[in-house]
PDB file of C-alpha atoms in Angstrom:
ATOM      1  CA  UNK A 766    -113.598 -28.521 199.343  1.00  0.00           C
ATOM      2  CA  UNK A 767    -117.556 -29.507 198.753  1.00  0.00           C
ATOM      3  CA  UNK A 768    -120.442 -27.431 199.901  1.00  0.00           C
ATOM      4  CA  UNK A 769    -123.756 -28.828 199.881  1.00  0.00           C
ATOM      5  CA  UNK A 770    -127.214 -26.367 200.089  1.00  0.00           C
ATOM      6  CA  UNK A 771    -130.112 -28.236 200.655  1.00  0.00           C
ATOM      7  CA  UNK A 772    -133.319 -27.458 200.175  1.00  0.00           C
ATOM      8  CA  UNK A 773    -137.256 -28.469 200.146  1.00  0.00           C
ATOM      9  CA  UNK A 774    -138.448 -29.620 203.764  1.00  0.00           C
ATOM     10  CA  UNK A 775    -141.399 -28.366 205.348  1.00  0.00           C
ATOM     11  CA  UNK A 776    -144.289 -29.448 207.039  1.00  0.00           C
ATOM     12  CA  UNK A 777    -146.866 -31.851 205.346  1.00  0.00           C
ATOM     13  CA  UNK A 778    -149.630 -34.010 206.868  1.00  0.00           C
ATOM     14  CA  UNK A 779    -149.134 -37.409 206.683  1.00  0.00           C
ATOM     15  CA  UNK A 780    -149.788 -38.857 203.281  1.00  0.00           C
ATOM     16  CA  UNK A 781    -148.382 -36.425 201.798  1.00  0.00           C
ATOM     17  CA  UNK A 782    -145.575 -35.381 199.557  1.00  0.00           C
ATOM     18  CA  UNK A 783    -142.367 -33.102 199.719  1.00  0.00           C
ATOM     19  CA  UNK A 784    -139.171 -33.039 197.577  1.00  0.00           C
ATOM     20  CA  UNK A 785    -135.433 -32.816 198.832  1.00  0.00           C
ATOM     21  CA  UNK A 786    -133.191 -31.184 196.786  1.00  0.00           C
ATOM     22  CA  UNK A 787    -129.342 -30.811 196.985  1.00  0.00           C
ATOM     23  CA  UNK A 788    -126.732 -29.161 195.182  1.00  0.00           C
ATOM     24  CA  UNK A 789    -123.057 -29.777 195.331  1.00  0.00           C
ATOM     25  CA  UNK A 790    -120.126 -26.645 194.749  1.00  0.00           C
ATOM     26  CA  UNK A 791    -116.953 -26.144 194.987  1.00  0.00           C
ATOM     27  CA  UNK A 792    -113.753 -27.527 194.084  1.00  0.00           C
ATOM     28  CA  UNK A 793    -113.628 -31.490 193.728  1.00  0.00           C
ATOM     29  CA  UNK A 794    -112.292 -34.182 191.488  1.00  0.00           C
ATOM     30  CA  UNK A 795    -115.248 -36.294 191.476  1.00  0.00           C
ATOM     31  CA  UNK A 796    -117.936 -37.158 194.113  1.00  0.00           C
ATOM     32  CA  UNK A 797    -118.921 -40.877 194.075  1.00  0.00           C
ATOM     33  CA  UNK A 798    -121.873 -41.140 196.131  1.00  0.00           C
ATOM     34  CA  UNK A 799    -124.557 -38.508 197.093  1.00  0.00           C
ATOM     35  CA  UNK A 800    -127.336 -39.282 199.563  1.00  0.00           C
ATOM     36  CA  UNK A 801    -129.906 -38.694 202.494  1.00  0.00           C
ATOM     37  CA  UNK A 802    -129.198 -39.377 206.237  1.00  0.00           C
ATOM     38  CA  UNK A 803    -131.926 -38.585 208.618  1.00  0.00           C
ATOM     39  CA  UNK A 804    -131.871 -37.802 212.338  1.00  0.00           C
ATOM     40  CA  UNK A 805    -134.165 -37.932 215.080  1.00  0.00           C
ATOM     41  CA  UNK A 806    -132.910 -35.772 218.434  1.00  0.00           C
ATOM     42  CA  UNK A 807    -131.559 -38.512 220.988  1.00  0.00           C
ATOM     43  CA  UNK A 808    -131.129 -40.750 217.889  1.00  0.00           C
ATOM     44  CA  UNK A 809    -128.371 -41.885 215.556  1.00  0.00           C
ATOM     45  CA  UNK A 810    -128.403 -40.407 212.082  1.00  0.00           C
ATOM     46  CA  UNK A 811    -129.505 -43.257 209.104  1.00  0.00           C
ATOM     47  CA  UNK A 812    -128.840 -43.439 205.983  1.00  0.00           C
ATOM     48  CA  UNK A 813    -132.249 -42.527 204.054  1.00  0.00           C
ATOM     49  CA  UNK A 814    -131.067 -43.323 200.340  1.00  0.00           C
ATOM     50  CA  UNK A 815    -128.251 -43.147 198.304  1.00  0.00           C
ATOM     51  CA  UNK A 816    -127.196 -42.940 194.655  1.00  0.00           C
ATOM     52  CA  UNK A 817    -123.718 -43.669 193.190  1.00  0.00           C
ATOM     53  CA  UNK A 818    -122.288 -42.003 190.074  1.00  0.00           C
ATOM     54  CA  UNK A 819    -122.677 -45.486 188.447  1.00  0.00           C
ATOM     55  CA  UNK A 820    -126.542 -45.043 188.860  1.00  0.00           C
ATOM     56  CA  UNK A 821    -127.240 -47.769 191.362  1.00  0.00           C
ATOM     57  CA  UNK A 822    -129.038 -46.753 194.324  1.00  0.00           C
ATOM     58  CA  UNK A 823    -130.235 -48.323 197.731  1.00  0.00           C
ATOM     59  CA  UNK A 824    -133.053 -47.130 200.481  1.00  0.00           C
ATOM     60  CA  UNK A 825    -133.494 -47.857 204.213  1.00  0.00           C
ATOM     61  CA  UNK A 826    -136.422 -50.495 204.291  1.00  0.00           C
ATOM     62  CA  UNK A 827    -138.853 -48.058 205.929  1.00  0.00           C
ATOM     63  CA  UNK A 828    -139.007 -46.008 202.639  1.00  0.00           C
ATOM     64  CA  UNK A 829    -138.962 -48.635 199.848  1.00  0.00           C
ATOM     65  CA  UNK A 830    -141.863 -47.966 197.477  1.00  0.00           C
ATOM     66  CA  UNK A 831    -142.672 -44.478 199.035  1.00  0.00           C
ATOM     67  CA  UNK A 832    -139.327 -42.500 198.336  1.00  0.00           C
ATOM     68  CA  UNK A 833    -137.173 -42.059 195.307  1.00  0.00           C
ATOM     69  CA  UNK A 834    -133.762 -40.782 194.715  1.00  0.00           C
ATOM     70  CA  UNK A 835    -132.552 -39.376 191.434  1.00  0.00           C
ATOM     71  CA  UNK A 836    -129.068 -37.800 190.562  1.00  0.00           C
ATOM     72  CA  UNK A 837    -127.701 -35.659 188.084  1.00  0.00           C
ATOM     73  CA  UNK A 838    -124.066 -36.055 187.787  1.00  0.00           C
ATOM     74  CA  UNK A 839    -123.347 -33.676 185.451  1.00  0.00           C
ATOM     75  CA  UNK A 840    -125.155 -30.980 187.932  1.00  0.00           C
ATOM     76  CA  UNK A 841    -123.773 -32.493 190.685  1.00  0.00           C
ATOM     77  CA  UNK A 842    -127.312 -32.273 192.462  1.00  0.00           C
ATOM     78  CA  UNK A 843    -129.399 -34.955 194.232  1.00  0.00           C
ATOM     79  CA  UNK A 844    -133.238 -34.737 195.471  1.00  0.00           C
ATOM     80  CA  UNK A 845    -135.213 -37.307 197.000  1.00  0.00           C
ATOM     81  CA  UNK A 846    -139.161 -37.296 196.472  1.00  0.00           C
ATOM     82  CA  UNK A 847    -140.759 -38.495 199.399  1.00  0.00           C
ATOM     83  CA  UNK A 848    -144.405 -39.413 198.795  1.00  0.00           C
ATOM     84  CA  UNK A 849    -146.999 -41.173 201.304  1.00  0.00           C
ATOM     85  CA  UNK A 850    -145.190 -39.676 204.262  1.00  0.00           C
ATOM     86  CA  UNK A 851    -145.694 -40.512 207.675  1.00  0.00           C
ATOM     87  CA  UNK A 852    -145.130 -38.986 211.015  1.00  0.00           C
ATOM     88  CA  UNK A 853    -142.641 -41.383 212.051  1.00  0.00           C
ATOM     89  CA  UNK A 854    -140.412 -39.643 208.648  1.00  0.00           C
ATOM     90  CA  UNK A 855    -140.490 -36.413 210.967  1.00  0.00           C
ATOM     91  CA  UNK A 856    -136.546 -35.798 211.582  1.00  0.00           C
ATOM     92  CA  UNK A 857    -133.997 -33.361 210.158  1.00  0.00           C
ATOM     93  CA  UNK A 858    -132.390 -34.577 206.589  1.00  0.00           C
ATOM     94  CA  UNK A 859    -128.963 -33.874 205.374  1.00  0.00           C
ATOM     95  CA  UNK A 860    -127.377 -34.058 202.048  1.00  0.00           C
ATOM     96  CA  UNK A 861    -124.380 -36.276 202.425  1.00  0.00           C
ATOM     97  CA  UNK A 862    -121.706 -36.525 199.504  1.00  0.00           C
ATOM     98  CA  UNK A 863    -118.682 -38.818 199.257  1.00  0.00           C
ATOM     99  CA  UNK A 864    -116.178 -36.785 196.989  1.00  0.00           C
ATOM    100  CA  UNK A 865    -112.228 -36.649 196.254  1.00  0.00           C
ATOM    101  CA  UNK A 866    -110.574 -33.965 195.943  1.00  0.00           C
ATOM    102  CA  UNK A 867    -108.297 -32.647 193.760  1.00  0.00           C
ATOM    103  CA  UNK A 868    -104.993 -34.724 194.204  1.00  0.00           C
ATOM    104  CA  UNK A 869    -106.218 -37.364 196.459  1.00  0.00           C
ATOM    105  CA  UNK A 870    -107.555 -40.190 194.209  1.00  0.00           C
ATOM    106  CA  UNK A 871    -108.585 -42.474 195.419  1.00  0.00           C
ATOM    107  CA  UNK A 872    -109.197 -41.264 198.825  1.00  0.00           C
ATOM    108  CA  UNK A 873    -112.841 -39.689 199.133  1.00  0.00           C
ATOM    109  CA  UNK A 874    -114.073 -38.221 202.418  1.00  0.00           C
ATOM    110  CA  UNK A 875    -118.073 -37.317 203.643  1.00  0.00           C
ATOM    111  CA  UNK A 876    -119.560 -33.662 203.077  1.00  0.00           C
ATOM    112  CA  UNK A 877    -122.795 -33.054 204.710  1.00  0.00           C
ATOM    113  CA  UNK A 878    -124.984 -30.383 204.222  1.00  0.00           C
ATOM    114  CA  UNK A 879    -126.755 -28.184 207.239  1.00  0.00           C
ATOM    115  CA  UNK A 880    -129.678 -29.974 207.364  1.00  0.00           C
ATOM    116  CA  UNK A 881    -133.425 -29.847 206.117  1.00  0.00           C
ATOM    117  CA  UNK A 882    -136.016 -30.222 208.768  1.00  0.00           C
ATOM    118  CA  UNK A 883    -139.102 -32.347 207.237  1.00  0.00           C
ATOM    119  CA  UNK A 884    -142.201 -32.675 209.655  1.00  0.00           C
ATOM    120  CA  UNK A 885    -145.391 -34.923 209.065  1.00  0.00           C
ATOM    121  CA  UNK A 886    -147.936 -34.300 210.947  1.00  0.00           C
ATOM    122  CA  UNK A 887    -150.706 -36.883 212.012  1.00  0.00           C
TER     123      UNK A 887
END
């Protein structure tokens, strides 16, 4: 199984910055992709940014140019640097990992952290 532990959420004024970090641990064969999702109460969870083990990244349009995802494959960690934050970025941010367990290659499963709250005040 895979455990994901997030850190770095908090309260910030609009225009400010925060950095989220997530570390994966447990017993698994490999992690294909790691990323960040966010969810506002009453709305669906949306992908914010993701990074593959090969180095490819993708972002939701609303954060392009403001957020940067970085991944350390060796350490199984992923970070999200969030700059120029806006009130609409307020949400619970969840770390996600698409992992392959021992003996199940090539099938991967999604694992989630517990979430960290990011609040951006206007």
